[in-house]
Coordinates of C-alpha atoms in Angstrom, one line a residue:
M4 CA 49.9 32.9 12.2
S5 CA 47.5 30.6 10.5
S6 CA 48.6 27.1 9.4
L7 CA 47.8 28.2 5.8
P8 CA 50.9 28.9 3.7
P9 CA 51.8 32.6 3.8
Q10 CA 51.9 32.7 0.0
V11 CA 50.1 30.9 -2.8
S12 CA 51.7 30.4 -6.2
L13 CA 49.0 31.1 -8.9
C14 CA 51.3 30.5 -11.9
D15 CA 54.6 28.7 -11.8
G16 CA 55.4 30.3 -15.2
C17 CA 55.0 34.0 -14.4
E18 CA 55.6 33.5 -10.6
T19 CA 52.4 35.3 -9.7
I20 CA 52.1 35.2 -5.9
F21 CA 49.1 35.9 -3.7
T22 CA 50.1 36.9 -0.2
Q23 CA 47.9 35.7 2.7
S24 CA 46.6 38.3 5.1
T25 CA 48.6 38.9 8.2
L26 CA 45.3 39.0 10.1
L27 CA 44.7 35.3 9.7
P28 CA 44.5 33.8 13.2
S29 CA 46.7 31.2 14.6
A30 CA 45.3 28.1 16.2
T31 CA 46.1 29.4 19.6
R32 CA 44.3 32.7 18.9
T33 CA 41.2 31.0 17.6
A34 CA 41.1 28.8 20.7
E35 CA 41.3 31.9 23.0
L36 CA 38.4 33.6 21.2
L37 CA 36.2 30.5 21.4
A38 CA 37.0 30.2 25.1
I39 CA 35.8 33.8 25.7
L40 CA 32.6 33.2 23.7
R41 CA 31.9 30.0 25.6
N42 CA 32.7 31.2 29.1
G43 CA 31.2 34.6 28.9
D44 CA 34.5 36.1 30.4
N45 CA 33.6 39.8 30.1
E46 CA 36.6 41.0 32.0
H47 CA 39.0 39.3 29.6
G48 CA 36.8 40.5 26.8
H49 CA 37.1 44.1 27.9
R50 CA 40.9 43.8 28.1
A51 CA 41.1 42.5 24.6
S52 CA 38.5 44.8 23.1
P53 CA 40.9 47.4 21.5
E54 CA 42.7 44.6 19.6
L55 CA 39.3 43.1 18.6
R56 CA 38.0 46.4 17.4
A57 CA 41.1 47.0 15.3
T58 CA 40.6 43.5 13.8
I59 CA 37.0 44.3 13.0
V60 CA 38.1 47.5 11.2
A61 CA 40.9 45.8 9.2
V62 CA 39.3 42.6 8.1
P63 CA 36.8 44.0 5.5
A64 CA 39.7 45.5 3.4
E65 CA 41.4 42.1 3.5
L66 CA 38.1 40.3 2.5
A67 CA 37.8 42.7 -0.4
R68 CA 41.3 41.8 -1.5
Y69 CA 40.4 38.1 -1.4
D70 CA 37.1 38.6 -3.2
A71 CA 38.9 40.5 -6.0
E72 CA 41.4 37.7 -6.4
L73 CA 38.7 35.1 -6.4
A74 CA 36.8 37.0 -9.1
R75 CA 39.9 37.2 -11.2
L76 CA 40.5 33.4 -10.8
D77 CA 36.8 32.7 -11.5
A78 CA 37.1 34.4 -14.8
I79 CA 40.2 32.5 -15.6
F80 CA 38.6 29.2 -14.5
G81 CA 35.5 30.0 -16.6
Q82 CA 37.7 30.4 -19.6
I83 CA 39.4 27.2 -18.9
V84 CA 36.1 25.3 -18.5
A85 CA 34.7 26.9 -21.6
G86 CA 37.8 25.8 -23.5
R87 CA 37.5 22.3 -22.1
N88 CA 33.9 22.0 -23.1
A89 CA 34.5 23.3 -26.6
L90 CA 37.3 20.7 -27.0
Q91 CA 35.0 18.0 -25.7
G92 CA 32.4 19.1 -28.2
L93 CA 34.9 19.0 -31.0
H94 CA 35.8 15.5 -30.0
D95 CA 32.2 14.3 -29.8
Q96 CA 31.5 15.8 -33.3
C97 CA 34.5 14.1 -34.8
V98 CA 33.5 10.8 -33.2
G99 CA 29.9 11.4 -34.4
I100 CA 31.2 11.8 -38.0
I101 CA 33.7 8.9 -37.9
D102 CA 32.5 6.3 -35.4
C103 CA 28.8 6.9 -34.6
P104 CA 27.0 3.6 -35.6
I105 CA 23.7 5.2 -36.5
R106 CA 25.3 7.4 -39.1
R107 CA 26.5 4.3 -40.9
L108 CA 23.0 2.7 -41.0
P109 CA 21.4 2.5 -44.5
T110 CA 18.5 4.9 -45.0
E111 CA 16.2 1.8 -45.3
I112 CA 17.1 0.8 -41.7
I113 CA 16.6 4.3 -40.4
V114 CA 13.2 4.4 -42.0
Q115 CA 12.2 1.1 -40.3
I116 CA 13.4 2.5 -36.9
F117 CA 11.4 5.7 -37.4
A118 CA 8.3 3.7 -38.4
H119 CA 8.5 1.6 -35.2
C120 CA 9.1 4.6 -32.8
E121 CA 5.6 6.0 -33.2
A122 CA 3.6 5.1 -30.2
P123 CA 0.4 3.2 -31.1
K124 CA -2.8 5.3 -30.9
E125 CA -5.0 4.4 -27.9
W126 CA -8.6 5.0 -28.9
D127 CA -11.1 6.3 -26.3
M128 CA -14.7 6.7 -27.1
S129 CA -15.6 8.8 -24.1
P130 CA -16.5 12.4 -24.9
I131 CA -14.0 15.2 -24.4
L132 CA -15.2 17.6 -21.7
A133 CA -15.0 21.3 -22.4
P134 CA -12.2 22.1 -20.0
Q135 CA -9.9 19.6 -21.7
W136 CA -11.0 20.3 -25.3
E137 CA -8.2 22.7 -26.3
K138 CA -5.5 20.6 -24.8
K139 CA -6.7 17.5 -26.5
A140 CA -7.2 19.4 -29.8
K141 CA -3.5 20.6 -29.7
Q142 CA -2.3 17.1 -28.9
E143 CA -4.3 15.8 -31.9
I144 CA -2.9 18.6 -34.1
A145 CA 0.7 17.6 -33.1
R146 CA 0.0 14.0 -33.8
V147 CA -1.6 14.7 -37.2
A148 CA 1.4 16.9 -38.0
G149 CA 3.8 14.0 -37.6
G150 CA 4.2 13.3 -33.9
S151 CA 7.5 11.6 -33.3
L152 CA 8.5 12.1 -36.9
T153 CA 8.6 15.8 -36.5
A154 CA 11.0 15.4 -33.5
F155 CA 13.3 13.1 -35.5
S156 CA 13.4 15.7 -38.3
Q157 CA 14.9 18.3 -35.9
V158 CA 18.0 16.1 -35.0
C159 CA 20.0 16.7 -38.2
I160 CA 19.6 17.5 -41.9
Q161 CA 20.0 13.9 -42.8
W162 CA 17.2 12.8 -40.6
R163 CA 15.1 15.7 -41.9
R164 CA 15.6 14.5 -45.4
V165 CA 14.6 11.0 -44.4
V166 CA 11.5 12.0 -42.5
F167 CA 10.1 14.4 -45.2
G168 CA 11.4 12.5 -48.2
T169 CA 10.2 9.0 -47.3
A170 CA 6.6 8.7 -48.4
T171 CA 6.1 5.4 -46.6
L172 CA 6.5 7.1 -43.2
W173 CA 3.3 9.0 -44.0
Q174 CA 1.2 6.1 -45.2
T175 CA -0.9 5.8 -41.9
I176 CA -3.3 8.4 -40.9
N177 CA -4.9 8.2 -37.4
L178 CA -7.7 10.7 -36.7
D179 CA -9.6 11.2 -33.4
L180 CA -12.8 13.0 -34.4
R181 CA -13.8 13.7 -30.8
C182 CA -11.9 17.0 -31.2
W183 CA -14.5 18.0 -33.8
T184 CA -17.7 17.5 -31.8
L185 CA -17.7 20.0 -28.9
P186 CA -19.5 23.4 -29.4
V187 CA -16.7 25.6 -28.1
E188 CA -15.9 29.2 -29.0
A189 CA -16.5 29.5 -32.7
S190 CA -13.4 31.5 -33.5
R191 CA -11.0 29.4 -31.4
A192 CA -12.5 26.1 -32.6
S193 CA -12.4 27.3 -36.2
Y194 CA -8.7 28.3 -35.9
L195 CA -7.6 25.0 -34.4
H196 CA -9.7 23.0 -36.9
Q197 CA -8.2 24.8 -39.8
R198 CA -4.7 24.1 -38.4
M199 CA -5.6 20.4 -38.2
I200 CA -6.9 20.4 -41.7
D201 CA -3.8 22.1 -42.9
F202 CA -1.5 19.6 -41.3
L203 CA -3.7 16.7 -42.5
V204 CA -3.4 18.0 -46.1
V205 CA 0.4 18.2 -45.7
A206 CA 0.6 14.7 -44.3
L207 CA -1.4 13.4 -47.2
E208 CA 0.9 15.2 -49.6
R209 CA 4.1 13.8 -47.9
G210 CA 2.7 10.3 -48.5
Q211 CA 2.8 11.1 -52.2
Q212 CA 1.1 8.1 -54.0
T213 CA 1.9 5.4 -51.4
P214 CA -1.1 3.2 -50.3
L215 CA -2.9 4.7 -47.3
T216 CA -4.0 3.1 -44.0
L217 CA -6.7 5.1 -42.3
N218 CA -8.0 4.8 -38.7
V219 CA -10.8 7.3 -38.0
H220 CA -12.6 7.2 -34.7
G221 CA -15.2 9.4 -33.1
A222 CA -18.6 9.4 -31.4
G223 CA -21.2 12.1 -32.0
E224 CA -22.0 14.2 -35.0
C225 CA -19.0 16.3 -35.9
H226 CA -17.9 18.8 -38.5
P227 CA -17.4 16.9 -41.8
R228 CA -14.3 18.7 -43.1
A229 CA -11.8 16.1 -41.8
I230 CA -13.8 13.2 -43.3
Q231 CA -14.3 15.0 -46.6
T232 CA -10.6 15.8 -46.8
L233 CA -9.7 12.1 -46.4
A234 CA -12.4 11.1 -48.9
H235 CA -10.7 13.1 -51.6
S236 CA -7.6 10.9 -51.2
S237 CA -9.6 7.6 -51.5
R238 CA -7.8 6.5 -54.7
R239 CA -4.8 5.7 -52.3
W240 CA -6.8 3.9 -49.7
R241 CA -5.5 0.3 -49.0
A242 CA -7.0 -0.3 -45.6
A243 CA -9.6 1.8 -43.8
T244 CA -11.2 1.6 -40.3
F245 CA -14.0 4.0 -39.4
T246 CA -15.8 4.1 -36.1
L247 CA -18.5 6.7 -36.6
E248 CA -22.2 7.4 -36.0
Y249 CA -24.6 6.5 -38.8
V250 CA -25.1 10.1 -39.8
M251 CA -21.4 10.7 -40.4
F252 CA -21.1 8.1 -43.2
K253 CA -22.9 10.4 -45.6
N254 CA -19.8 12.5 -45.9
F255 CA -18.0 9.8 -47.8
A256 CA -19.7 10.6 -51.1
A257 CA -16.4 11.4 -52.8
V258 CA -15.2 7.8 -52.4
A259 CA -18.0 6.4 -54.7
S260 CA -16.4 4.5 -57.6
N261 CA -13.0 5.9 -56.5
L262 CA -11.6 3.0 -54.4
P263 CA -9.3 1.2 -56.9
H264 CA -6.8 -0.1 -54.3
L265 CA -9.0 -0.7 -51.1
E266 CA -8.3 -4.2 -49.8
S267 CA -9.6 -4.1 -46.2
L268 CA -12.5 -2.2 -44.8
T269 CA -13.6 -2.0 -41.1
L270 CA -16.8 -0.2 -40.3
L271 CA -18.1 0.2 -36.8
A272 CA -21.4 2.1 -37.2
L273 CA -22.7 3.7 -34.0
P274 CA -26.5 4.4 -33.7
G275 CA -26.1 7.9 -32.1
V276 CA -29.1 10.0 -31.2
N277 CA -30.9 9.4 -34.5
E278 CA -30.7 5.8 -35.8
D279 CA -31.1 6.6 -39.4
T280 CA -30.5 3.1 -40.9
E281 CA -31.8 4.1 -44.3
A282 CA -29.2 6.9 -44.5
L283 CA -26.5 4.4 -43.5
A284 CA -27.6 2.0 -46.2
D285 CA -27.5 4.8 -48.8
A286 CA -23.9 5.6 -47.6
M287 CA -22.8 2.0 -48.0
H288 CA -23.4 2.4 -51.7
Y289 CA -20.3 4.5 -51.8
F290 CA -18.2 1.5 -50.9
G291 CA -20.0 -0.8 -53.3
C292 CA -17.4 -0.5 -56.1
A293 CA -14.0 -1.5 -54.8
P294 CA -12.5 -4.1 -57.1
Q295 CA -9.6 -5.1 -54.8
L296 CA -11.7 -5.3 -51.6
R297 CA -11.2 -8.7 -49.9
T298 CA -11.7 -8.3 -46.2
V299 CA -14.6 -6.6 -44.4
E300 CA -15.3 -6.2 -40.7
F301 CA -18.7 -4.8 -39.8
C302 CA -20.5 -3.9 -36.6
G303 CA -24.0 -2.4 -37.0
P304 CA -27.3 -3.2 -38.8
V305 CA -26.4 -6.2 -41.0
A306 CA -28.9 -5.3 -43.7
V307 CA -26.7 -2.5 -45.0
V308 CA -23.8 -4.9 -45.7
A309 CA -25.8 -6.0 -48.7
Q310 CA -24.5 -2.9 -50.4
L311 CA -20.9 -4.1 -50.3
P312 CA -19.4 -6.4 -53.1
L313 CA -19.8 -9.6 -51.1
E314 CA -19.2 -11.7 -54.2
Q315 CA -15.4 -10.9 -54.2
L316 CA -14.6 -11.1 -50.5
R317 CA -12.2 -13.6 -48.9
S318 CA -13.6 -13.0 -45.4
C319 CA -16.3 -11.0 -43.6
T320 CA -16.7 -10.5 -39.9
Y321 CA -20.1 -9.6 -38.5
S322 CA -20.1 -8.3 -34.9
G323 CA -23.0 -7.9 -32.6
V324 CA -25.5 -9.8 -34.7
G325 CA -29.0 -9.5 -33.1
A326 CA -32.5 -10.7 -33.7
D327 CA -33.1 -8.2 -36.5
D328 CA -29.9 -9.1 -38.2
I329 CA -29.8 -12.9 -38.3
V330 CA -32.0 -13.2 -41.4
H331 CA -29.9 -10.7 -43.3
L332 CA -26.7 -12.6 -42.3
I333 CA -28.1 -15.9 -43.6
T334 CA -29.4 -14.3 -46.8
Q335 CA -26.0 -12.6 -47.5
M336 CA -24.1 -15.9 -47.1
A337 CA -25.5 -17.0 -50.5
R338 CA -23.5 -14.2 -52.2
F339 CA -20.0 -15.2 -50.9
P340 CA -17.6 -16.8 -53.4
R341 CA -16.1 -20.2 -53.1
G342 CA -13.1 -19.8 -50.8
G343 CA -14.7 -17.2 -48.6
A344 CA -14.9 -17.2 -44.8
I345 CA -17.5 -15.8 -42.5
Y346 CA -17.0 -15.0 -38.8
A347 CA -20.2 -14.1 -37.0
Q348 CA -20.5 -12.8 -33.4
L349 CA -24.0 -13.5 -32.3
N350 CA -26.1 -12.1 -29.4
F351 CA -27.6 -15.5 -28.6
E352 CA -29.6 -14.1 -25.7
E353 CA -31.4 -11.5 -28.0
I354 CA -31.8 -13.9 -30.9
S355 CA -33.2 -16.7 -28.7
A356 CA -35.9 -14.3 -27.4
A357 CA -37.1 -14.1 -31.0
L358 CA -37.4 -17.9 -31.5
P359 CA -38.8 -19.5 -33.6
L360 CA -36.9 -17.9 -36.4
Q361 CA -38.1 -17.7 -40.0
L362 CA -34.9 -18.1 -41.9
P363 CA -34.6 -18.8 -45.7
E364 CA -32.9 -22.0 -46.9
V365 CA -29.5 -20.9 -48.3
E366 CA -26.6 -22.7 -50.0
S367 CA -23.3 -20.9 -49.5
A368 CA -19.9 -21.6 -51.2
I369 CA -17.9 -20.5 -48.1
V370 CA -15.1 -22.7 -46.9
E371 CA -14.9 -21.4 -43.3
F372 CA -17.7 -20.7 -40.9
S373 CA -17.0 -19.5 -37.3
V374 CA -19.6 -18.6 -34.7
Y375 CA -18.7 -16.5 -31.6
S376 CA -20.9 -15.8 -28.7
M377 CA -21.4 -12.1 -27.7
Q378 CA -24.0 -12.8 -25.0
H379 CA -25.8 -16.0 -23.8
D380 CA -26.7 -17.4 -20.4
G381 CA -27.1 -21.1 -21.0
P382 CA -28.7 -23.7 -23.2
E383 CA -30.7 -21.2 -25.3
S384 CA -27.7 -21.1 -27.6
Q385 CA -28.7 -24.6 -28.9
G386 CA -32.0 -23.4 -30.2
V387 CA -30.3 -20.6 -32.2
L388 CA -27.7 -22.9 -33.6
D389 CA -30.4 -25.4 -34.5
A390 CA -32.2 -22.7 -36.5
I391 CA -29.0 -21.6 -38.3
F392 CA -27.7 -25.1 -39.1
E393 CA -31.1 -26.3 -40.3
T394 CA -31.3 -23.6 -43.0
L395 CA -27.7 -23.8 -44.4
T396 CA -26.1 -26.0 -46.9
L397 CA -22.3 -25.6 -47.1
P398 CA -21.0 -28.0 -49.8
H399 CA -17.4 -26.6 -49.7
L400 CA -17.1 -26.2 -46.0
Q401 CA -13.5 -27.0 -44.8
E402 CA -13.4 -25.3 -41.3
L403 CA -16.2 -25.1 -38.7
S404 CA -15.6 -23.3 -35.4
L405 CA -17.8 -22.6 -32.4
L406 CA -16.5 -20.3 -29.6
G407 CA -18.3 -19.4 -26.3
M408 CA -18.4 -16.1 -24.4
P409 CA -15.6 -15.0 -22.1
I410 CA -16.7 -14.7 -18.5
D411 CA -13.5 -13.9 -16.8
E412 CA -9.8 -14.6 -17.0
Q413 CA -10.3 -18.3 -16.2
C414 CA -13.2 -19.6 -18.1
L415 CA -15.7 -19.0 -20.9
R416 CA -19.5 -19.7 -21.0
P417 CA -19.8 -22.6 -23.4
L418 CA -22.3 -23.1 -26.2
H419 CA -24.5 -26.2 -26.5
W420 CA -23.8 -28.5 -29.5
P421 CA -26.9 -28.8 -31.7
Q422 CA -26.4 -32.5 -32.4
S423 CA -29.4 -33.2 -34.7
A424 CA -29.1 -30.0 -36.7
A425 CA -25.3 -30.3 -36.9
H426 CA -25.4 -33.9 -38.1
A427 CA -28.0 -33.0 -40.7
L428 CA -25.9 -30.0 -41.9
L429 CA -22.7 -32.0 -42.3
A430 CA -24.5 -34.8 -44.1
R431 CA -26.4 -32.4 -46.4
S432 CA -23.3 -30.5 -47.2
G433 CA -21.2 -33.6 -47.9
S434 CA -18.7 -32.5 -45.2
G435 CA -17.3 -36.0 -45.0
R436 CA -15.3 -35.2 -48.1
T437 CA -14.5 -31.5 -47.4
L438 CA -14.3 -30.7 -43.7
Y439 CA -10.7 -30.9 -42.3
S440 CA -11.0 -28.7 -39.3
L441 CA -13.5 -28.8 -36.4
S442 CA -13.0 -26.4 -33.5
L443 CA -15.3 -26.9 -30.5
H444 CA -13.5 -24.5 -28.3
D445 CA -16.3 -23.8 -25.8
V446 CA -19.1 -26.3 -26.6
F447 CA -21.0 -28.7 -24.4
V448 CA -21.0 -32.0 -26.3
S449 CA -21.3 -35.5 -24.9
E450 CA -18.8 -38.3 -25.8
H451 CA -21.6 -40.1 -27.7
E452 CA -22.5 -37.0 -29.7
L453 CA -18.9 -36.2 -30.6
L454 CA -18.1 -39.8 -31.7
Q455 CA -21.3 -39.8 -33.8
C456 CA -20.2 -36.6 -35.5
L457 CA -16.6 -37.7 -36.0
A458 CA -17.8 -41.0 -37.6
E459 CA -19.1 -38.9 -40.5
L460 CA -15.9 -36.9 -41.0
P461 CA -13.1 -39.2 -42.4
S462 CA -11.3 -36.2 -43.9
L463 CA -10.9 -34.4 -40.6
A464 CA -7.2 -33.4 -39.9
Y465 CA -7.6 -30.9 -37.0
L466 CA -9.8 -31.2 -33.9
F467 CA -10.2 -29.0 -30.8
I468 CA -12.2 -30.3 -27.9
S469 CA -12.6 -29.2 -24.3
D470 CA -13.7 -30.1 -20.8
H471 CA -15.6 -27.3 -19.0
L472 CA -15.4 -25.7 -15.6
A473 CA -18.6 -25.3 -13.6
V474 CA -20.2 -21.9 -14.6
D475 CA -22.4 -19.9 -12.4
G476 CA -26.0 -19.7 -13.7
I477 CA -25.6 -22.9 -15.8
P478 CA -27.0 -26.2 -14.2
G479 CA -24.5 -29.0 -13.6
T480 CA -20.9 -29.3 -12.4
Q481 CA -17.7 -29.6 -14.2
D482 CA -18.0 -31.4 -17.6
H483 CA -15.4 -34.0 -18.4
L484 CA -15.4 -34.9 -22.1
I485 CA -11.7 -35.9 -22.4
T486 CA -11.5 -39.2 -20.5
D487 CA -9.9 -42.6 -20.9
S488 CA -12.9 -43.8 -22.8
L489 CA -12.8 -41.0 -25.4
L490 CA -9.0 -41.3 -25.9
A491 CA -9.3 -45.1 -26.4
K492 CA -12.1 -44.7 -29.0
L493 CA -10.0 -42.0 -30.8
S494 CA -7.0 -44.4 -30.9
P495 CA -6.5 -46.8 -33.8
A496 CA -7.4 -50.4 -32.8
D497 CA -4.7 -53.0 -32.5
N498 CA -5.4 -54.3 -35.9
D499 CA -5.6 -50.8 -37.4
D500 CA -1.9 -50.0 -37.3
I501 CA 0.4 -48.9 -40.0
H502 CA 1.5 -52.5 -40.8
T503 CA -1.9 -53.9 -41.7
G504 CA -2.8 -50.9 -44.0
L505 CA -6.2 -50.6 -42.3
A506 CA -7.4 -47.1 -41.5
P507 CA -8.6 -46.3 -37.9
R508 CA -12.3 -46.5 -37.4
L509 CA -12.6 -42.8 -36.5
V510 CA -11.0 -39.8 -38.2
P511 CA -8.2 -41.7 -39.9
N512 CA -6.5 -38.6 -41.2
L513 CA -6.4 -36.8 -37.8
A514 CA -3.0 -35.1 -37.6
F515 CA -3.6 -32.3 -35.1
L516 CA -5.5 -32.5 -31.8
D517 CA -5.8 -29.7 -29.3
M518 CA -7.3 -30.6 -25.9
R519 CA -8.3 -28.3 -23.1
S520 CA -8.6 -30.6 -20.2
L521 CA -9.3 -30.9 -16.5
G522 CA -7.2 -34.1 -16.3
A523 CA -10.0 -36.7 -16.1
F524 CA -7.8 -39.3 -17.8
T525 CA -4.9 -41.6 -16.8
P526 CA -1.4 -41.1 -18.1
S527 CA -1.4 -44.5 -19.7
A528 CA -4.6 -43.7 -21.7
L529 CA -2.9 -40.5 -23.0
L530 CA 0.3 -42.3 -23.9
N531 CA -1.5 -45.1 -25.7
F532 CA -3.4 -42.6 -27.7
L533 CA -0.4 -40.5 -28.6
V534 CA 1.7 -43.6 -29.7
A535 CA -1.1 -45.1 -31.7
R536 CA -1.8 -41.9 -33.5
T537 CA 1.9 -41.3 -34.1
K538 CA 2.3 -44.7 -35.7
R539 CA -0.5 -43.8 -38.1
H540 CA 1.4 -40.6 -39.2
L541 CA 5.0 -41.6 -39.5
D542 CA 5.4 -39.6 -42.7
G543 CA 3.8 -36.3 -41.6
G544 CA 4.0 -36.7 -37.9
F545 CA 1.3 -36.2 -35.3
E546 CA 0.8 -33.0 -33.2
C547 CA -1.0 -32.8 -29.9
A548 CA -1.4 -29.9 -27.5
L549 CA -2.7 -30.6 -24.0
M550 CA -3.8 -27.4 -22.3
W551 CA -5.0 -26.9 -18.7
F552 CA -7.3 -24.3 -17.3
P553 CA -5.7 -21.5 -15.2
G554 CA -5.5 -22.7 -11.7
H555 CA -5.9 -26.4 -12.7
R556 CA -2.4 -27.3 -13.8
L557 CA -1.7 -30.7 -15.3
Y558 CA 1.6 -32.5 -15.0
V559 CA 3.2 -35.0 -17.3
D560 CA 5.5 -37.2 -15.3
A561 CA 9.1 -37.8 -16.2
Q562 CA 8.5 -41.5 -17.0
S563 CA 5.8 -40.5 -19.6
I564 CA 8.1 -38.0 -21.2
A565 CA 10.9 -40.6 -21.4
Y566 CA 8.5 -43.0 -23.0
L567 CA 7.5 -40.5 -25.7
R568 CA 11.1 -39.2 -26.3
P569 CA 12.0 -41.6 -29.2
W570 CA 9.1 -40.4 -31.3
V571 CA 9.7 -36.7 -30.4
D572 CA 13.4 -37.0 -31.2
K573 CA 12.6 -38.4 -34.7
K574 CA 10.1 -35.5 -35.2
E575 CA 7.3 -38.0 -35.6
L576 CA 5.5 -36.5 -32.6
L577 CA 5.1 -33.0 -31.4
F578 CA 3.6 -32.9 -27.9
I579 CA 2.9 -29.6 -26.0
C580 CA 1.6 -29.3 -22.5
R581 CA 0.8 -25.7 -21.3
E582 CA -1.7 -23.4 -19.7
F583 CA -4.6 -22.2 -21.8
D584 CA -5.3 -18.5 -22.1
P585 CA -9.0 -17.8 -22.7
R586 CA -8.1 -14.7 -24.6
E587 CA -6.4 -16.7 -27.3
N588 CA -9.7 -17.2 -29.2
Y589 CA -10.4 -13.5 -29.3
K590 CA -7.1 -12.0 -30.4

């Protein structure tokens, strides 16, 4: 008999017994059968064949009996498992009602969570190929319909009420117009476009009267329905970004004199196949009446910016300014109000090819002027800056910044300081009274030129200066501006300390200095400079950031840190030493 128990109790309560089959082999019998199989003992096999045949005949009936019992037990087990799962579900539901933290969150917090769960839209200007068009169109439809918000609304009735009842969750509209440009099957495209418009209208309705933020991007001439639909909601626009070809801006006619709340406008105008600048200029009239507009970013033909209400702007960014644009930029600067700021990204290479420039003399009331390089190879930037600085008068200028062109992750291609023109501009504008910030991030300037400039700026409080790595294509080696000599001349003299009441000879009000250095100075010169400047600013303190280029780490030794510690502990000195990230200027 087998070593298995002859009977199995299935229920102690009702004493249900399952009897094991009498055919179950014993260990000895199993060993005998295995021996016959291994040894090929036919004679022994023949002698046992009647018994084996009887077993073969009897076993199926016993197997059927076992199978029937297992089926019965499976049904019982399934009922037990189902009961257990139902009980666990009941427990989870009760816990969800009583103890689930998210159910206790105020609606305001849930709204903030939902608002941050939407993945940021990654814009791609490459065209959508025909095989992927329908897939991309459906993805765009799902996003316009609500994206993650729609998924949240399906969790529970409370979340559904939050999603569809909170207008602020629907205050941002992102639209990828590439799905509107391909000539696909007319009927299918029409159906998908109509669905997208339907969802867009619903999204606008769910936002009720909350201010809208729009991001619309697309290359190529597309069907105007989406733009026209958005244009009819222009009374709610607060911030709008459009990256479109010239020809598409004509579809914004409905926004004319209908932008009461627009504060920020970003327009990236793409030439497309037909560069119809006149049509673009006509379309800019639509944005000419926006009483709350304060910030503009524009990339395209600068002449058309004249149609915007420049007199009320706080800041305007011009990107990609070329030879045909520079005269319009200078002319428009005269219209900006006092307190305005202009950020201009110039294509120095293209503009320098058009030298000499015929620019009008302009006086502008702006307080901040920043020039960025989009493209230049070398010293030709000085000629362009000469022409610009010679024609401007900026009597209220408070901040002046020059930034070079990023080359790679380690360095930037510097501009060349236009010494004579800059000196004349600052003198003509009376910048000695007004200028408090000078940022020469990526500018070749000699020590003599810098000191001559600083001597005329007694009000200066912030200064950024830099050494420069050797750059391919530009003559010369590494440029070291920040040396012991410069630090000594920027330090108050011994008789210029706080006790005598005499001001330092240069930039007496300097309170912030950022230096990007290759380390061409001694620790003692740096310490003397920091201590001397700190003593001049005991009330407000002095702040200095020493930054090194990637791969050119600078170290401040422990002895120097200990020497500065008393002033740092008293919060009279803030000294930072870290690596410089070239991307910081362009964020």
